[in-house]
Amino acid sequence: MKVTILGCGGAAGVPTISGGWGACDPANPRNRRLRSSILVEEGNTRILVDTSPDLRDQFLAAGVKSVDAVIYTHDHADHLHGIDDLREVNRVTRKWLPVWGDAATLATARARFPYAFEPLDDIGEFIYRPLLEVREISGPFHVGEIGVIPFDQDHGYCRTLGLRFGSIAYSTDVVDLPPQAFKALEGVDTWIIGCLVDYPHQTHAHIAKALDWIDCVKPRRAYITHMGSRLDYEAVRRAVPPHVIPAHDGLVIEHGG
């Protein structure tokens, strides 16, 4: 299994419009971060997790033209609002694209982007909007060759979904993990975990909390993602143990690699 970090930045990316690079060294290209998203691949199956506002740039950088499904972790804009670019996937595949999410996330997506989910009798020659099919997550499921185990996470003012793909797990936008999440993470080899800042935060994990969770779960390796402009790549690398690695855009993680 292969996971590509399409983006590892927080909601504003790095640099931000309002605050620039913050504590991040602009000379290090690994500090330039698009909004968080990953691509999961196994055999001939490709899953996109979240449609960030940077989706076009992310697909072009990774050489991706199509996916078999999209899974949403939650409905916040930095994870949902690149949805319109999915019409490019429809143009390549010439078929409807399944999008998975919990009931609340799918309801929000349909309310904000109703045109993307409207029925269409004939796709026709020119696809002018996304063609998306709703798939509600109610437990473990499969997309092609990839099994997916979802688990609940606390994002402060709402819940998000963590996702386990075999021995690789993805937890973004999380400030607390219930016991069921730790149960779902048992035996995981690789854990990609969101960590926005270096101080306690209302809605996101910070470095110390993420390290405590990693000590509890004990993955062979962990990657820090969803990093804000306070988290310089080299500073984080020096502050964490060797098996904990700050992610960067374009990073490819292979199970067993």
mmCIF file of C-alpha atoms in Angstrom:
data_model
loop_
_atom_site.group_PDB
_atom_site.id
_atom_site.type_symbol
_atom_site.label_atom_id
_atom_site.label_comp_id
_atom_site.label_asym_id
_atom_site.label_seq_id
_atom_site.Cartn_x
_atom_site.Cartn_y
_atom_site.Cartn_z
ATOM 1 C CA MET A 1 0.000 0.000 0.000
ATOM 2 C CA LYS A 2 1.159 3.507 -0.832
ATOM 3 C CA VAL A 3 0.058 6.817 0.678
ATOM 4 C CA THR A 4 0.994 10.153 -0.869
ATOM 5 C CA ILE A 5 0.799 13.295 1.245
ATOM 6 C CA LEU A 6 -0.864 15.677 -1.208
ATOM 7 C CA GLY A 7 -0.866 18.455 1.374
ATOM 8 C CA CYS A 8 0.186 18.696 5.027
ATOM 9 C CA GLY A 9 -0.798 22.255 5.940
ATOM 10 C CA GLY A 10 -3.478 23.650 8.198
ATOM 11 C CA ALA A 11 -6.589 25.469 7.027
ATOM 12 C CA ALA A 12 -4.601 28.504 5.851
ATOM 13 C CA GLY A 13 -1.681 26.599 4.328
ATOM 14 C CA VAL A 14 1.920 27.796 4.647
ATOM 15 C CA PRO A 15 2.712 30.558 3.968
ATOM 16 C CA THR A 16 -0.570 32.117 5.038
ATOM 17 C CA ILE A 17 -2.052 35.188 3.385
ATOM 18 C CA SER A 18 -2.329 37.053 6.685
ATOM 19 C CA GLY A 19 0.852 36.006 8.475
ATOM 20 C CA GLY A 20 3.275 34.758 5.868
ATOM 21 C CA TRP A 21 5.736 32.089 6.923
ATOM 22 C CA GLY A 22 5.401 32.546 10.681
ATOM 23 C CA ALA A 23 8.121 30.499 12.385
ATOM 24 C CA CYS A 24 8.785 28.476 9.212
ATOM 25 C CA ASP A 25 12.009 28.998 7.271
ATOM 26 C CA PRO A 26 10.988 30.070 3.745
ATOM 27 C CA ALA A 27 14.297 28.756 2.383
ATOM 28 C CA ASN A 28 13.229 25.179 3.148
ATOM 29 C CA PRO A 29 10.802 23.938 0.458
ATOM 30 C CA ARG A 30 9.376 21.419 2.922
ATOM 31 C CA ASN A 31 7.822 24.330 4.811
ATOM 32 C CA ARG A 32 5.580 25.250 1.850
ATOM 33 C CA ARG A 33 2.356 23.407 2.604
ATOM 34 C CA LEU A 34 -0.901 22.995 0.744
ATOM 35 C CA ARG A 35 -4.067 22.112 2.635
ATOM 36 C CA SER A 36 -4.201 18.582 4.051
ATOM 37 C CA SER A 37 -5.170 15.628 1.874
ATOM 38 C CA ILE A 38 -3.822 12.176 1.066
ATOM 39 C CA LEU A 39 -3.984 9.668 -1.782
ATOM 40 C CA VAL A 40 -4.173 5.970 -0.834
ATOM 41 C CA GLU A 41 -3.233 3.335 -3.433
ATOM 42 C CA GLU A 42 -3.315 -0.448 -3.430
ATOM 43 C CA GLY A 43 -3.070 -2.423 -6.655
ATOM 44 C CA ASN A 44 -5.359 -0.715 -9.154
ATOM 45 C CA THR A 45 -7.425 1.118 -6.521
ATOM 46 C CA ARG A 46 -6.969 4.793 -5.657
ATOM 47 C CA ILE A 47 -8.767 6.657 -2.868
ATOM 48 C CA LEU A 48 -8.612 10.406 -2.299
ATOM 49 C CA VAL A 49 -9.130 11.526 1.300
ATOM 50 C CA ASP A 50 -10.698 15.006 1.352
ATOM 51 C CA THR A 51 -10.920 17.561 -1.449
ATOM 52 C CA SER A 52 -8.842 20.500 -0.314
ATOM 53 C CA PRO A 53 -9.078 23.925 -1.980
ATOM 54 C CA ASP A 54 -5.645 23.102 -3.438
ATOM 55 C CA LEU A 55 -6.832 19.923 -5.166
ATOM 56 C CA ARG A 56 -5.932 21.015 -8.693
ATOM 57 C CA ASP A 57 -2.332 21.821 -7.750
ATOM 58 C CA GLN A 58 -2.077 18.626 -5.707
ATOM 59 C CA PHE A 59 -3.226 16.372 -8.538
ATOM 60 C CA LEU A 60 -0.943 18.074 -11.033
ATOM 61 C CA ALA A 61 2.057 17.775 -8.698
ATOM 62 C CA ALA A 62 1.380 14.075 -8.044
ATOM 63 C CA GLY A 63 0.508 13.233 -11.646
ATOM 64 C CA VAL A 64 -2.978 12.072 -10.648
ATOM 65 C CA LYS A 65 -5.858 12.195 -13.128
ATOM 66 C CA SER A 66 -8.420 9.873 -11.610
ATOM 67 C CA VAL A 67 -9.448 8.149 -8.396
ATOM 68 C CA ASP A 68 -11.957 5.414 -7.624
ATOM 69 C CA ALA A 69 -13.566 7.144 -4.648
ATOM 70 C CA VAL A 70 -13.327 10.072 -2.259
ATOM 71 C CA ILE A 71 -13.605 9.738 1.519
ATOM 72 C CA TYR A 72 -14.343 12.805 3.635
ATOM 73 C CA THR A 73 -13.071 13.123 7.189
ATOM 74 C CA HIS A 74 -15.430 16.047 7.899
ATOM 75 C CA ASP A 75 -17.073 19.061 6.285
ATOM 76 C CA HIS A 76 -14.739 21.958 7.094
ATOM 77 C CA ALA A 77 -13.862 24.130 4.108
ATOM 78 C CA ASP A 78 -10.181 23.185 3.970
ATOM 79 C CA HIS A 79 -11.207 19.537 3.554
ATOM 80 C CA LEU A 80 -14.289 19.915 1.346
ATOM 81 C CA HIS A 81 -14.242 23.022 -0.801
ATOM 82 C CA GLY A 82 -12.068 21.695 -3.614
ATOM 83 C CA ILE A 83 -14.993 19.475 -4.552
ATOM 84 C CA ASP A 84 -15.637 21.238 -7.862
ATOM 85 C CA ASP A 85 -12.323 19.974 -9.271
ATOM 86 C CA LEU A 86 -13.691 16.435 -9.099
ATOM 87 C CA ARG A 87 -15.379 17.113 -12.421
ATOM 88 C CA GLU A 88 -11.902 16.654 -13.928
ATOM 89 C CA VAL A 89 -11.941 13.100 -12.590
ATOM 90 C CA ASN A 90 -15.379 12.593 -14.155
ATOM 91 C CA ARG A 91 -14.004 13.865 -17.466
ATOM 92 C CA VAL A 92 -11.281 11.213 -17.359
ATOM 93 C CA THR A 93 -13.389 8.270 -16.172
ATOM 94 C CA ARG A 94 -16.650 9.205 -17.940
ATOM 95 C CA LYS A 95 -18.629 7.891 -14.973
ATOM 96 C CA TRP A 96 -20.044 8.940 -11.616
ATOM 97 C CA LEU A 97 -17.627 9.124 -8.675
ATOM 98 C CA PRO A 98 -18.557 7.644 -5.265
ATOM 99 C CA VAL A 99 -17.977 9.968 -2.308
ATOM 100 C CA TRP A 100 -17.980 8.514 1.195
ATOM 101 C CA GLY A 101 -18.644 10.333 4.465
ATOM 102 C CA ASP A 102 -20.731 10.220 7.598
ATOM 103 C CA ALA A 103 -24.337 11.439 7.445
ATOM 104 C CA ALA A 104 -23.570 14.942 8.737
ATOM 105 C CA THR A 105 -20.690 15.536 6.330
ATOM 106 C CA LEU A 106 -22.648 14.324 3.317
ATOM 107 C CA ALA A 107 -25.630 16.478 4.281
ATOM 108 C CA THR A 108 -23.407 19.550 4.466
ATOM 109 C CA ALA A 109 -21.740 18.741 1.151
ATOM 110 C CA ARG A 110 -25.110 18.391 -0.553
ATOM 111 C CA ALA A 111 -26.361 21.642 0.984
ATOM 112 C CA ARG A 112 -23.294 23.645 -0.074
ATOM 113 C CA PHE A 113 -22.791 22.020 -3.481
ATOM 114 C CA PRO A 114 -26.211 20.681 -4.535
ATOM 115 C CA TYR A 115 -25.355 20.758 -8.238
ATOM 116 C CA ALA A 116 -22.618 18.152 -7.727
ATOM 117 C CA PHE A 117 -25.154 15.563 -6.570
ATOM 118 C CA GLU A 118 -28.073 16.248 -8.904
ATOM 119 C CA PRO A 119 -29.122 13.323 -11.107
ATOM 120 C CA LEU A 120 -28.247 13.418 -14.774
ATOM 121 C CA ASP A 121 -29.885 11.178 -17.369
ATOM 122 C CA ASP A 122 -27.028 11.355 -19.849
ATOM 123 C CA ILE A 123 -23.437 12.337 -19.081
ATOM 124 C CA GLY A 124 -23.028 13.641 -22.610
ATOM 125 C CA GLU A 125 -19.877 14.850 -24.307
ATOM 126 C CA PHE A 126 -19.064 17.819 -22.048
ATOM 127 C CA ILE A 127 -18.986 17.374 -18.273
ATOM 128 C CA TYR A 128 -19.505 20.822 -16.769
ATOM 129 C CA ARG A 129 -19.955 19.862 -13.102
ATOM 130 C CA PRO A 130 -18.974 17.074 -10.703
ATOM 131 C CA LEU A 131 -20.983 13.865 -10.973
ATOM 132 C CA LEU A 132 -20.969 12.456 -7.452
ATOM 133 C CA GLU A 133 -22.708 9.479 -5.849
ATOM 134 C CA VAL A 134 -23.310 9.498 -2.085
ATOM 135 C CA ARG A 135 -22.040 6.588 0.013
ATOM 136 C CA GLU A 136 -22.797 6.938 3.730
ATOM 137 C CA ILE A 137 -20.251 5.491 6.153
ATOM 138 C CA SER A 138 -21.848 3.382 8.876
ATOM 139 C CA GLY A 139 -18.978 1.005 9.612
ATOM 140 C CA PRO A 140 -16.021 -0.685 7.889
ATOM 141 C CA PHE A 141 -16.234 -0.838 4.100
ATOM 142 C CA HIS A 142 -14.220 -1.576 0.967
ATOM 143 C CA VAL A 143 -13.313 0.470 -2.063
ATOM 144 C CA GLY A 144 -11.952 -1.956 -4.631
ATOM 145 C CA GLU A 145 -8.894 -3.623 -3.130
ATOM 146 C CA ILE A 146 -8.729 -1.329 -0.093
ATOM 147 C CA GLY A 147 -10.471 -2.039 3.200
ATOM 148 C CA VAL A 148 -11.358 1.003 5.307
ATOM 149 C CA ILE A 149 -12.021 1.084 9.052
ATOM 150 C CA PRO A 150 -13.455 4.447 10.197
ATOM 151 C CA PHE A 151 -13.286 5.633 13.807
ATOM 152 C CA ASP A 152 -14.649 8.667 15.624
ATOM 153 C CA GLN A 153 -12.438 11.583 16.677
ATOM 154 C CA ASP A 154 -13.125 14.731 18.709
ATOM 155 C CA HIS A 155 -12.408 17.990 16.839
ATOM 156 C CA GLY A 156 -13.487 20.267 19.679
ATOM 157 C CA TYR A 157 -16.740 21.650 18.306
ATOM 158 C CA CYS A 158 -17.530 18.691 16.059
ATOM 159 C CA ARG A 159 -16.488 15.135 15.302
ATOM 160 C CA THR A 160 -14.267 13.892 12.506
ATOM 161 C CA LEU A 161 -13.479 10.483 11.096
ATOM 162 C CA GLY A 162 -10.133 8.806 11.480
ATOM 163 C CA LEU A 163 -9.413 6.189 8.839
ATOM 164 C CA ARG A 164 -7.449 2.966 8.936
ATOM 165 C CA PHE A 165 -6.276 1.364 5.698
ATOM 166 C CA GLY A 166 -4.715 -1.965 6.597
ATOM 167 C CA SER A 167 -1.673 -1.122 8.729
ATOM 168 C CA ILE A 168 -1.725 2.600 7.892
ATOM 169 C CA ALA A 169 -3.972 5.036 9.777
ATOM 170 C CA TYR A 170 -4.839 8.687 9.154
ATOM 171 C CA SER A 171 -6.002 11.032 11.923
ATOM 172 C CA THR A 172 -6.354 14.678 11.009
ATOM 173 C CA ASP A 173 -8.257 17.501 12.744
ATOM 174 C CA VAL A 174 -8.393 15.871 16.155
ATOM 175 C CA VAL A 175 -7.984 17.200 19.683
ATOM 176 C CA ASP A 176 -9.100 14.118 21.607
ATOM 177 C CA LEU A 177 -9.440 10.418 20.895
ATOM 178 C CA PRO A 178 -12.112 8.233 22.529
ATOM 179 C CA PRO A 179 -11.275 4.701 23.709
ATOM 180 C CA GLN A 180 -12.826 3.224 20.551
ATOM 181 C CA ALA A 181 -10.295 5.113 18.428
ATOM 182 C CA PHE A 182 -7.371 3.631 20.327
ATOM 183 C CA LYS A 183 -8.967 0.216 19.859
ATOM 184 C CA ALA A 184 -9.147 0.800 16.089
ATOM 185 C CA LEU A 185 -5.489 1.861 16.083
ATOM 186 C CA GLU A 186 -4.179 -1.254 17.831
ATOM 187 C CA GLY A 187 -1.303 -2.838 15.925
ATOM 188 C CA VAL A 188 -1.036 -0.053 13.355
ATOM 189 C CA ASP A 189 2.359 0.136 11.637
ATOM 190 C CA THR A 190 2.197 3.710 10.355
ATOM 191 C CA TRP A 191 0.120 6.551 11.807
ATOM 192 C CA ILE A 192 -0.305 9.900 10.066
ATOM 193 C CA ILE A 193 -1.536 12.337 12.698
ATOM 194 C CA GLY A 194 -2.608 15.973 12.556
ATOM 195 C CA CYS A 195 -0.749 18.432 14.768
ATOM 196 C CA LEU A 196 -1.444 22.104 14.105
ATOM 197 C CA VAL A 197 0.577 23.980 16.721
ATOM 198 C CA ASP A 198 3.132 23.767 19.523
ATOM 199 C CA TYR A 199 0.775 24.817 22.335
ATOM 200 C CA PRO A 200 -2.526 23.421 23.705
ATOM 201 C CA HIS A 201 -5.369 24.207 21.307
ATOM 202 C CA GLN A 202 -9.172 23.946 21.485
ATOM 203 C CA THR A 203 -9.671 21.935 18.306
ATOM 204 C CA HIS A 204 -6.330 20.438 17.253
ATOM 205 C CA ALA A 205 -3.614 18.335 18.825
ATOM 206 C CA HIS A 206 -0.311 20.018 19.644
ATOM 207 C CA ILE A 207 3.138 18.438 19.582
ATOM 208 C CA ALA A 208 3.194 17.197 23.188
ATOM 209 C CA LYS A 209 -0.282 15.660 22.949
ATOM 210 C CA ALA A 210 0.503 13.968 19.635
ATOM 211 C CA LEU A 211 3.665 12.458 21.115
ATOM 212 C CA ASP A 212 1.678 11.138 24.095
ATOM 213 C CA TRP A 213 -0.770 9.449 21.718
ATOM 214 C CA ILE A 214 2.068 7.997 19.673
ATOM 215 C CA ASP A 215 3.633 6.581 22.853
ATOM 216 C CA CYS A 216 0.288 4.965 23.651
ATOM 217 C CA VAL A 217 -0.420 3.502 20.188
ATOM 218 C CA LYS A 218 3.216 2.557 19.526
ATOM 219 C CA PRO A 219 3.287 2.565 15.721
ATOM 220 C CA ARG A 220 6.575 1.658 14.084
ATOM 221 C CA ARG A 221 6.595 5.158 12.637
ATOM 222 C CA ALA A 222 4.394 8.233 12.771
ATOM 223 C CA TYR A 223 4.112 11.264 10.517
ATOM 224 C CA ILE A 224 2.965 14.720 11.596
ATOM 225 C CA THR A 225 0.567 16.476 9.202
ATOM 226 C CA HIS A 226 -1.885 19.428 9.174
ATOM 227 C CA MET A 227 0.904 21.701 10.437
ATOM 228 C CA GLY A 228 0.440 25.437 10.833
ATOM 229 C CA SER A 229 2.997 28.174 10.296
ATOM 230 C CA ARG A 230 4.317 27.894 13.868
ATOM 231 C CA LEU A 231 5.764 24.470 13.068
ATOM 232 C CA ASP A 232 9.016 24.745 11.145
ATOM 233 C CA TYR A 233 9.987 21.463 9.487
ATOM 234 C CA GLU A 234 13.519 21.251 10.907
ATOM 235 C CA ALA A 235 12.450 22.467 14.352
ATOM 236 C CA VAL A 236 9.808 19.749 14.555
ATOM 237 C CA ARG A 237 12.239 17.126 13.276
ATOM 238 C CA ARG A 238 14.692 18.008 16.045
ATOM 239 C CA ALA A 239 11.973 18.043 18.718
ATOM 240 C CA VAL A 240 10.533 14.574 18.102
ATOM 241 C CA PRO A 241 11.939 11.033 18.361
ATOM 242 C CA PRO A 242 13.514 9.437 15.265
ATOM 243 C CA HIS A 243 10.425 7.338 14.477
ATOM 244 C CA VAL A 244 8.240 10.472 14.382
ATOM 245 C CA ILE A 245 8.673 12.427 11.162
ATOM 246 C CA PRO A 246 7.220 15.753 10.019
ATOM 247 C CA ALA A 247 5.451 15.224 6.706
ATOM 248 C CA HIS A 248 5.942 17.382 3.633
ATOM 249 C CA ASP A 249 3.921 17.848 0.487
ATOM 250 C CA GLY A 250 4.640 15.084 -2.015
ATOM 251 C CA LEU A 251 5.941 12.629 0.589
ATOM 252 C CA VAL A 252 5.289 9.007 -0.409
ATOM 253 C CA ILE A 253 4.817 6.467 2.380
ATOM 254 C CA GLU A 254 4.878 2.775 1.513
ATOM 255 C CA HIS A 255 3.885 0.058 3.939
ATOM 256 C CA GLY A 256 6.979 -1.851 4.938
ATOM 257 C CA GLY A 257 9.209 0.855 3.437
#
